[in-house]
């Protein structure tokens, strides 16, 4: 993306804006000793890019993602840099980092639909974010919240509904509406559709990607599903045992994987596909 697309207004979104993880490591202190969940990871998400972070369960995807807005449990040791728009946000004081959370970098966490507070309505969740981060309250906040709900395919009546009155797919959409509330430059989405049936999964994922693309945002999409990520994402980052073992354009990674791990994974998927073709499944 060319720098000529950039605007000169400070704080305005620019198309060349990048979110960079530089030599990021995450170590949890646990009763059974330290767990090195992320080891020296580096990769870049540019505004306008859809990047898939893939890897098997326990490979460190959530740990890497949650280190970006620094939302890991207290006591976790994080080293390396998280650079957004040229600023190392990993070293910012908490109150300064708050200006980046939601407004610049928003999150749909793993199991987002379970993270709604049961006694707060969907509209209440969205307007809380608007009040805290955008200073938007009252009728203006409600209008904006309803607009956001419509953007994710939920009609106005969802504003007053409570989390238990929504289906899993509707909750994921509401979580997405909340994440989009402050018009962020980057969206971090951790397995946003895992708990949903295959059809709803596809609907919600397609919607996330098309919203992100139409707004020129950068998306970091965590999933353990490599074929799904390859079909949706411009770039892939493959993690194994906390380390990045492969990254590049999705097509290149799938057609010409460099690491033995990715090669084995893709070979195994191809074997499954041909077995499905033989048995007539998976079509
Ligand atoms: N709070 C924690 N304390 C100690 N260890 C943790 C903690 N959270 C995660 N881990 C460990 O860190 C490693 C990476 O976990 P993480 O949740 O980042 O993996 P993941 O790739 O997101 O897995 P999944 O696909 O199952 O969500 C795992 O070995 C996990 O057991
Ligand atoms: Mg995870």
Short mmCIF file of C-alpha atoms and ligand atoms in Angstrom, two decimals:
data_model
loop_
_atom_site.label_atom_id
_atom_site.label_comp_id
_atom_site.label_asym_id
_atom_site.label_seq_id
_atom_site.Cartn_x
_atom_site.Cartn_y
_atom_site.Cartn_z
CA UNK A 1 0.00 0.00 0.00
CA UNK A 2 1.54 3.33 -0.98
CA UNK A 3 2.35 6.09 1.45
CA UNK A 4 0.58 8.47 -0.95
CA UNK A 5 -2.69 7.08 0.41
CA UNK A 6 -1.82 8.34 3.84
CA UNK A 7 -3.57 11.36 5.29
CA UNK A 8 -1.60 13.94 7.24
CA UNK A 9 -4.20 14.43 10.00
CA UNK A 10 -2.70 13.11 13.24
CA UNK A 11 -4.57 10.07 14.53
CA UNK A 12 -6.47 9.57 11.25
CA UNK A 13 -6.36 6.05 9.86
CA UNK A 14 -3.71 5.55 7.23
CA UNK A 15 -3.56 2.69 4.83
CA UNK A 16 0.12 2.04 5.47
CA UNK A 17 -0.44 1.55 9.20
CA UNK A 18 1.05 -1.64 10.60
CA UNK A 19 0.66 -3.76 13.68
CA UNK A 20 3.94 -5.57 14.30
CA UNK A 21 4.89 -8.26 16.77
CA UNK A 22 8.66 -8.14 17.19
CA UNK A 23 10.38 -11.03 19.00
CA UNK A 24 7.38 -11.47 21.26
CA UNK A 25 7.61 -14.09 24.01
CA UNK A 26 4.97 -14.95 26.60
CA UNK A 27 5.72 -16.99 29.71
CA UNK A 28 3.03 -17.97 32.21
CA UNK A 29 4.02 -18.61 35.79
CA UNK A 30 2.12 -21.72 36.86
CA UNK A 31 2.25 -23.96 39.94
CA UNK A 32 4.01 -26.61 37.87
CA UNK A 33 6.69 -24.23 36.64
CA UNK A 34 6.94 -21.67 33.88
CA UNK A 35 5.11 -22.28 30.60
CA UNK A 36 6.74 -20.64 27.57
CA UNK A 37 3.61 -20.26 25.48
CA UNK A 38 5.04 -17.90 22.83
CA UNK A 39 8.68 -17.97 21.76
CA UNK A 40 10.27 -15.10 19.93
CA UNK A 41 7.40 -14.54 17.50
CA UNK A 42 7.53 -11.85 14.84
CA UNK A 43 4.95 -11.01 12.20
CA UNK A 44 3.14 -8.02 10.72
CA UNK A 45 -0.51 -7.20 10.05
CA UNK A 46 -0.95 -4.18 7.78
CA UNK A 47 -4.13 -2.17 7.54
CA UNK A 48 -6.14 -3.71 4.71
CA UNK A 49 -4.66 -7.18 5.30
CA UNK A 50 -6.51 -10.27 6.45
CA UNK A 51 -3.97 -12.46 8.26
CA UNK A 52 -4.72 -15.94 9.57
CA UNK A 53 -2.85 -17.11 12.66
CA UNK A 54 -3.08 -20.89 12.55
CA UNK A 55 -1.71 -23.79 14.54
CA UNK A 56 -2.79 -26.79 16.54
CA UNK A 57 -4.39 -26.50 19.97
CA UNK A 58 -1.92 -25.21 22.57
CA UNK A 59 0.48 -23.75 19.99
CA UNK A 60 0.24 -20.28 21.54
CA UNK A 61 -2.20 -18.47 19.22
CA UNK A 62 -4.41 -16.99 21.96
CA UNK A 63 -1.37 -16.09 24.08
CA UNK A 64 0.20 -14.17 21.17
CA UNK A 65 -3.07 -12.44 20.33
CA UNK A 66 -3.90 -11.44 23.92
CA UNK A 67 -0.38 -10.07 24.38
CA UNK A 68 -1.16 -7.40 21.75
CA UNK A 69 -3.69 -5.41 23.86
CA UNK A 70 -1.86 -6.71 26.99
CA UNK A 71 -4.83 -8.65 28.32
CA UNK A 72 -2.94 -11.64 29.73
CA UNK A 73 -3.28 -12.74 33.36
CA UNK A 74 -1.36 -10.73 35.93
CA UNK A 75 2.11 -12.17 36.52
CA UNK A 76 2.59 -13.28 32.91
CA UNK A 77 5.99 -12.28 31.56
CA UNK A 78 5.89 -10.69 28.11
CA UNK A 79 9.05 -9.65 26.30
CA UNK A 80 9.57 -8.18 22.85
CA UNK A 81 7.70 -5.36 21.19
CA UNK A 82 4.18 -4.79 19.91
CA UNK A 83 4.46 -1.84 17.55
CA UNK A 84 1.31 -0.19 16.25
CA UNK A 85 1.60 2.77 13.91
CA UNK A 86 5.23 3.18 14.96
CA UNK A 87 4.50 3.20 18.70
CA UNK A 88 5.67 0.39 21.00
CA UNK A 89 2.39 -0.21 22.83
CA UNK A 90 3.79 -3.09 24.91
CA UNK A 91 5.68 -0.54 27.01
CA UNK A 92 2.82 1.99 27.42
CA UNK A 93 1.42 2.77 30.83
CA UNK A 94 -2.00 1.17 31.41
CA UNK A 95 -3.97 4.43 31.12
CA UNK A 96 -2.24 5.30 27.83
CA UNK A 97 -2.80 1.78 26.49
CA UNK A 98 -6.52 2.23 27.12
CA UNK A 99 -6.57 4.80 24.33
CA UNK A 100 -5.38 2.08 21.95
CA UNK A 101 -7.71 -0.66 23.09
CA UNK A 102 -11.04 -0.64 21.24
CA UNK A 103 -10.29 2.62 19.42
CA UNK A 104 -7.26 1.39 17.46
CA UNK A 105 -7.15 -2.32 18.23
CA UNK A 106 -10.36 -4.19 19.03
CA UNK A 107 -10.82 -7.77 20.10
CA UNK A 108 -13.34 -10.54 19.64
CA UNK A 109 -11.96 -12.94 22.27
CA UNK A 110 -12.06 -16.75 22.16
CA UNK A 111 -15.49 -17.76 23.50
CA UNK A 112 -16.70 -14.16 23.07
CA UNK A 113 -20.34 -15.16 23.34
CA UNK A 114 -19.71 -16.34 26.91
CA UNK A 115 -18.04 -13.07 27.86
CA UNK A 116 -21.26 -10.99 27.90
CA UNK A 117 -22.41 -9.99 31.38
CA UNK A 118 -25.80 -11.75 31.80
CA UNK A 119 -27.69 -8.85 33.43
CA UNK A 120 -26.54 -6.22 30.89
CA UNK A 121 -28.47 -5.92 27.63
CA UNK A 122 -26.69 -6.14 24.29
CA UNK A 123 -27.27 -2.40 23.81
CA UNK A 124 -25.88 -1.82 27.31
CA UNK A 125 -22.64 -3.58 26.38
CA UNK A 126 -22.18 -1.53 23.23
CA UNK A 127 -23.10 1.83 24.79
CA UNK A 128 -20.71 1.15 27.70
CA UNK A 129 -17.82 0.89 25.22
CA UNK A 130 -19.04 4.02 23.39
CA UNK A 131 -19.26 6.00 26.65
CA UNK A 132 -15.89 4.87 28.01
CA UNK A 133 -13.82 5.11 24.85
CA UNK A 134 -15.67 7.62 22.66
CA UNK A 135 -17.41 9.83 25.21
CA UNK A 136 -20.67 9.13 23.41
CA UNK A 137 -23.74 8.86 25.65
CA UNK A 138 -27.56 9.12 25.63
CA UNK A 139 -29.52 9.16 22.37
CA UNK A 140 -26.35 9.53 20.24
CA UNK A 141 -24.89 6.38 21.75
CA UNK A 142 -28.13 4.48 21.20
CA UNK A 143 -28.33 5.59 17.55
CA UNK A 144 -24.72 4.49 17.00
CA UNK A 145 -25.31 1.15 18.77
CA UNK A 146 -28.38 0.40 16.65
CA UNK A 147 -26.38 1.30 13.53
CA UNK A 148 -23.64 -1.12 14.61
CA UNK A 149 -26.15 -3.89 15.27
CA UNK A 150 -27.61 -3.37 11.78
CA UNK A 151 -24.11 -3.55 10.30
CA UNK A 152 -23.74 -7.07 11.68
CA UNK A 153 -27.23 -8.10 10.56
CA UNK A 154 -29.11 -7.67 13.86
CA UNK A 155 -32.24 -5.55 13.86
CA UNK A 156 -32.99 -2.75 16.38
CA UNK A 157 -34.90 -5.04 18.78
CA UNK A 158 -31.59 -6.70 19.72
CA UNK A 159 -30.56 -3.46 21.48
CA UNK A 160 -32.79 -4.27 24.46
CA UNK A 161 -32.30 -8.03 24.47
CA UNK A 162 -30.21 -9.86 27.06
CA UNK A 163 -27.36 -12.23 26.15
CA UNK A 164 -29.34 -15.40 27.03
CA UNK A 165 -32.03 -14.33 24.54
CA UNK A 166 -29.59 -14.62 21.62
CA UNK A 167 -28.41 -17.67 19.68
CA UNK A 168 -24.68 -18.46 19.51
CA UNK A 169 -24.37 -16.89 16.05
CA UNK A 170 -26.29 -13.78 17.12
CA UNK A 171 -24.01 -13.41 20.16
CA UNK A 172 -20.95 -13.62 17.94
CA UNK A 173 -22.45 -10.92 15.72
CA UNK A 174 -23.15 -8.77 18.80
CA UNK A 175 -19.53 -9.31 19.98
CA UNK A 176 -18.39 -8.15 16.56
CA UNK A 177 -20.66 -5.06 16.74
CA UNK A 178 -19.09 -4.22 20.12
CA UNK A 179 -15.58 -4.66 18.71
CA UNK A 180 -16.39 -2.36 15.77
CA UNK A 181 -17.94 0.30 18.04
CA UNK A 182 -14.99 2.68 18.05
CA UNK A 183 -14.01 2.21 14.39
CA UNK A 184 -10.73 0.41 15.13
CA UNK A 185 -7.85 0.10 12.66
CA UNK A 186 -7.16 -3.51 13.64
CA UNK A 187 -9.45 -6.33 14.67
CA UNK A 188 -8.15 -9.35 16.55
CA UNK A 189 -10.60 -12.25 16.33
CA UNK A 190 -9.83 -15.47 18.23
CA UNK A 191 -11.69 -18.51 16.86
CA UNK A 192 -14.75 -16.27 16.41
CA UNK A 193 -16.98 -19.04 15.11
CA UNK A 194 -15.76 -22.30 16.62
CA UNK A 195 -18.89 -22.98 18.66
CA UNK A 196 -21.22 -22.46 15.70
CA UNK A 197 -22.63 -24.88 13.14
CA UNK A 198 -20.83 -24.99 9.80
CA UNK A 199 -23.35 -22.82 7.91
CA UNK A 200 -23.48 -20.12 10.60
CA UNK A 201 -19.68 -20.29 10.89
CA UNK A 202 -19.34 -19.46 7.23
CA UNK A 203 -21.93 -16.65 7.40
CA UNK A 204 -20.27 -14.99 10.40
CA UNK A 205 -16.73 -15.37 9.03
CA UNK A 206 -17.71 -14.04 5.61
CA UNK A 207 -19.36 -11.10 7.35
CA UNK A 208 -16.28 -10.35 9.48
CA UNK A 209 -13.98 -10.46 6.47
CA UNK A 210 -16.25 -8.34 4.29
CA UNK A 211 -16.73 -5.71 7.04
CA UNK A 212 -12.99 -5.58 7.63
CA UNK A 213 -12.24 -5.32 3.93
CA UNK A 214 -14.87 -2.63 3.28
CA UNK A 215 -13.43 -0.53 6.12
CA UNK A 216 -9.80 -1.13 5.13
CA UNK A 217 -9.05 -2.50 8.58
CA UNK A 218 -6.38 -5.08 9.37
CA UNK A 219 -7.65 -8.43 10.67
CA UNK A 220 -5.74 -11.03 12.65
CA UNK A 221 -7.93 -14.11 12.56
CA UNK A 222 -6.96 -16.96 14.88
CA UNK A 223 -8.09 -20.42 13.86
CA UNK A 224 -6.84 -23.98 14.00
CA UNK A 225 -8.50 -24.57 10.63
CA UNK A 226 -5.79 -24.12 8.00
CA UNK A 227 -7.94 -24.74 4.89
CA UNK A 228 -10.52 -22.26 6.16
CA UNK A 229 -7.84 -19.65 6.87
CA UNK A 230 -6.19 -20.26 3.49
CA UNK A 231 -9.51 -19.62 1.75
CA UNK A 232 -10.26 -16.40 3.64
CA UNK A 233 -6.93 -14.78 4.42
CA UNK A 234 -4.35 -12.93 2.32
CA UNK A 235 -1.52 -14.12 4.54
CA UNK A 236 -0.94 -16.97 6.94
CA UNK A 237 1.24 -17.25 10.03
CA UNK A 238 1.67 -20.83 11.23
CA UNK A 239 2.59 -21.44 14.87
CA UNK A 240 3.87 -24.59 16.50
CA UNK A 241 4.87 -25.00 20.14
CA UNK A 242 4.91 -21.24 20.63
CA UNK A 243 7.07 -20.39 17.62
CA UNK A 244 6.24 -19.12 14.14
CA UNK A 245 7.28 -21.91 11.79
CA UNK A 246 6.00 -20.36 8.58
CA UNK A 247 4.51 -17.14 7.27
CA UNK A 248 3.69 -15.70 3.89
CA UNK A 249 0.97 -15.22 1.29
CA UNK A 250 -1.73 -17.87 1.83
CA UNK A 251 -1.35 -19.31 -1.63
CA UNK A 252 2.42 -19.66 -1.30
CA UNK A 253 2.14 -21.28 2.11
CA UNK A 254 -0.37 -23.84 0.82
CA UNK A 255 1.32 -24.51 -2.52
CA UNK A 256 4.90 -24.36 -1.39
CA UNK A 257 5.17 -24.81 2.38
CA UNK A 258 8.69 -24.23 3.68
CA UNK A 259 8.52 -25.89 7.08
CA UNK A 260 8.21 -29.68 7.47
CA UNK A 261 5.37 -29.12 9.97
CA UNK A 262 3.24 -27.12 7.52
CA UNK A 263 4.09 -29.56 4.71
CA UNK A 264 2.93 -32.53 6.83
CA UNK A 265 -0.22 -30.68 7.85
CA UNK A 266 -1.12 -29.85 4.26
CA UNK A 267 -0.31 -33.41 3.07
CA UNK A 268 -2.55 -34.80 5.81
CA UNK A 269 -5.37 -32.45 4.79
CA UNK A 270 -4.97 -33.45 1.13
CA UNK A 271 -5.15 -37.13 2.10
CA UNK A 272 -8.34 -36.41 4.08
CA UNK A 273 -9.80 -34.53 1.11
CA UNK A 274 -9.10 -37.39 -1.29
CA UNK A 275 -10.50 -39.91 1.22
CA UNK A 276 -13.63 -37.72 1.46
CA UNK A 277 -13.82 -37.61 -2.33
CA UNK A 278 -13.60 -41.42 -2.46
CA UNK A 279 -16.31 -41.87 0.15
CA UNK A 280 -18.39 -39.00 -1.24
CA UNK A 281 -18.15 -37.00 2.02
CA UNK A 282 -17.10 -33.39 2.56
CA UNK A 283 -18.67 -32.17 -0.70
N1 LIG B 1 -3.03 -18.84 32.18
C1 LIG B 1 -2.19 -19.81 31.82
N2 LIG B 1 -1.33 -20.36 32.72
C2 LIG B 1 -0.46 -21.33 32.37
N3 LIG B 1 -0.37 -21.83 31.12
C3 LIG B 1 -1.21 -21.34 30.19
C4 LIG B 1 -2.17 -20.32 30.48
N4 LIG B 1 -2.86 -20.03 29.35
C5 LIG B 1 -2.36 -20.84 28.39
N5 LIG B 1 -1.37 -21.63 28.89
C6 LIG B 1 -0.57 -22.61 28.15
O1 LIG B 1 0.09 -21.93 27.09
C7 LIG B 1 0.13 -22.74 25.92
C8 LIG B 1 -0.51 -21.98 24.76
O2 LIG B 1 -1.90 -21.81 25.04
P1 LIG B 1 -2.84 -20.92 24.08
O3 LIG B 1 -4.14 -20.78 24.76
O4 LIG B 1 -2.11 -19.68 23.70
O5 LIG B 1 -2.93 -21.90 22.82
P2 LIG B 1 -3.89 -21.84 21.54
O6 LIG B 1 -3.00 -22.05 20.34
O7 LIG B 1 -4.72 -20.62 21.58
O8 LIG B 1 -4.78 -23.15 21.74
P3 LIG B 1 -6.34 -23.42 21.31
O9 LIG B 1 -6.34 -23.65 19.82
O10 LIG B 1 -6.68 -24.68 22.06
O11 LIG B 1 -7.16 -22.25 21.73
C9 LIG B 1 -0.56 -24.04 26.26
O12 LIG B 1 0.43 -24.98 26.61
C10 LIG B 1 -1.41 -23.68 27.47
O13 LIG B 1 -1.60 -24.79 28.31
MG1 LIG B 2 -6.79 -20.31 21.75
#
